Coordinates of C-alpha atoms in Angstrom, one line a residue:
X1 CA -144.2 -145.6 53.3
X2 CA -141.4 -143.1 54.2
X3 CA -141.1 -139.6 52.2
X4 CA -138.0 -139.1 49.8
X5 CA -137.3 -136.2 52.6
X6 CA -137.1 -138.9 55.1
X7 CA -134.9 -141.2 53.7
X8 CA -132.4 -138.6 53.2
X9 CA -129.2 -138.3 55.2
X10 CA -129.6 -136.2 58.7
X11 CA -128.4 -133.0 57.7
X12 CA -128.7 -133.1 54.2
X13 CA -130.7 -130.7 52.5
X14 CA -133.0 -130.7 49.8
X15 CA -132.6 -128.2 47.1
X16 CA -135.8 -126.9 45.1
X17 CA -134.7 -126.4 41.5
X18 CA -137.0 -124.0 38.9
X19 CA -139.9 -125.8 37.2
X20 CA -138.2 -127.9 34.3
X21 CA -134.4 -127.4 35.5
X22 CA -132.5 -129.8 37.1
X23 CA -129.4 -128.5 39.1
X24 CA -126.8 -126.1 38.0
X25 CA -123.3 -126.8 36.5
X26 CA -120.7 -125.5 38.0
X27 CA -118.7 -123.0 36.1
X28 CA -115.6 -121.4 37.6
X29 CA -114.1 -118.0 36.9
X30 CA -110.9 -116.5 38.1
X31 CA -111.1 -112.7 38.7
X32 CA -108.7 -110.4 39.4
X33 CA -109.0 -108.4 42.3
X34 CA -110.2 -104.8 40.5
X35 CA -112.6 -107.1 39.4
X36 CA -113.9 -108.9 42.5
X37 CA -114.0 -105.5 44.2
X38 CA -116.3 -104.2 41.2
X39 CA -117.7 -106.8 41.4
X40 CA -118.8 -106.7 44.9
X41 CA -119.8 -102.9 44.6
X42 CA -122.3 -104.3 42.0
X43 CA -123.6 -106.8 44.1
X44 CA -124.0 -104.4 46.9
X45 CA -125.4 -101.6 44.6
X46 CA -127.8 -103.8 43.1
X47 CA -129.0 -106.0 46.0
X48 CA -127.7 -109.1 44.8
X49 CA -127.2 -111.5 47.6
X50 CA -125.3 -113.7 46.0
X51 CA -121.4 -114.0 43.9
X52 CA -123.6 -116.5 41.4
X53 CA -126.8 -113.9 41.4
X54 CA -124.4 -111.4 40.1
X55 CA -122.6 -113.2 37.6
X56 CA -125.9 -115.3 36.4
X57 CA -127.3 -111.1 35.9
X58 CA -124.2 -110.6 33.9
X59 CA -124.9 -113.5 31.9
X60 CA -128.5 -112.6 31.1
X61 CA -127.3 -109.2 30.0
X62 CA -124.7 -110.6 27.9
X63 CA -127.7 -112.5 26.3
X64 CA -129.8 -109.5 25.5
X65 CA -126.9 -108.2 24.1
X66 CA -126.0 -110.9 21.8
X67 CA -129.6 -111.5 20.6
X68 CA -130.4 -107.5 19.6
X69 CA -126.8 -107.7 17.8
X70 CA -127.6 -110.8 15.9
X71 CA -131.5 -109.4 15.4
X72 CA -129.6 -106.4 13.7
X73 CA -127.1 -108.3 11.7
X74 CA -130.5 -110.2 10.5
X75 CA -131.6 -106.8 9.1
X76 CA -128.8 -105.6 7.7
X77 CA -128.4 -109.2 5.5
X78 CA -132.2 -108.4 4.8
X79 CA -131.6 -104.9 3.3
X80 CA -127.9 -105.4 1.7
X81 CA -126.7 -102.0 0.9
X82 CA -129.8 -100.1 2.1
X83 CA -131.0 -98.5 5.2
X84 CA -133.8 -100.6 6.3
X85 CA -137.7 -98.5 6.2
X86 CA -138.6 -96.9 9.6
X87 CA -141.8 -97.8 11.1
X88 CA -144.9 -96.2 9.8
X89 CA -145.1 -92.7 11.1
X90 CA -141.7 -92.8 12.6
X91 CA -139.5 -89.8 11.0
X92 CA -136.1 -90.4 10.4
X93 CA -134.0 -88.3 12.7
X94 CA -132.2 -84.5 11.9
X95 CA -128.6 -84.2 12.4
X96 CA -129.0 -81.7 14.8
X97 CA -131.0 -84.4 17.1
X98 CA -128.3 -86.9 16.4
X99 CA -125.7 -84.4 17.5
X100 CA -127.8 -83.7 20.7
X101 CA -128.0 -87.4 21.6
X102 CA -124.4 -87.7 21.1
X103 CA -123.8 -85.1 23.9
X104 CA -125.8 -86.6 26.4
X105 CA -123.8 -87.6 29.6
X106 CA -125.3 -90.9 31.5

């Protein structure tokens, strides 16, 4: 009986995909060259080995992103025209601390 790793091609390699997922789709993007070079920076910043690391990172951000904006939209449809209760115990904030936050640098 001869392994499927056998019977491949000499040369070829065998690529190990994530429990459940088959192999990728390819998705191109065209960047301009600001953008590659931030985008290399990143990479480099962030120890991402890889062009497709980076931009599959950017994608699971983008996610995150997208789901705590639709979680809030959900909110806001459940409390039309009111502000929606704080958690129990949680006092609403003063306008002097919202000012304060608002002058925070990053």
């Amino acid at each position: 009986m001869v392994s499927s790793e056998a019977a491949q091609k000499p040369g070829a390699r065998r690529r190990k995909h994530p429990r459940g997922q088959g192999p990728g789709k390819l998705a191109q993007v065209r960047l301009r060259p600001d953008e590659m070079d931030t985008l290399r920076e990143t990479m480099r910043t962030l120890n991402l080995e890889s062009t497709s690391d980076a931009l599959r990172e950017g994608l699971r951000l983008l996610t995150r992103e997208a789901t705590e904006l639709a979680a809030a939209e959900e909110i806001r449809a459940f409390y039309p025209g009111a502000q929606a209760p704080l958690p129990e115990g949680v006092t609403p904030p003063s306008d002097a601390e919202l000012e304060a936050v608002d002058d925070l640098e990053w």
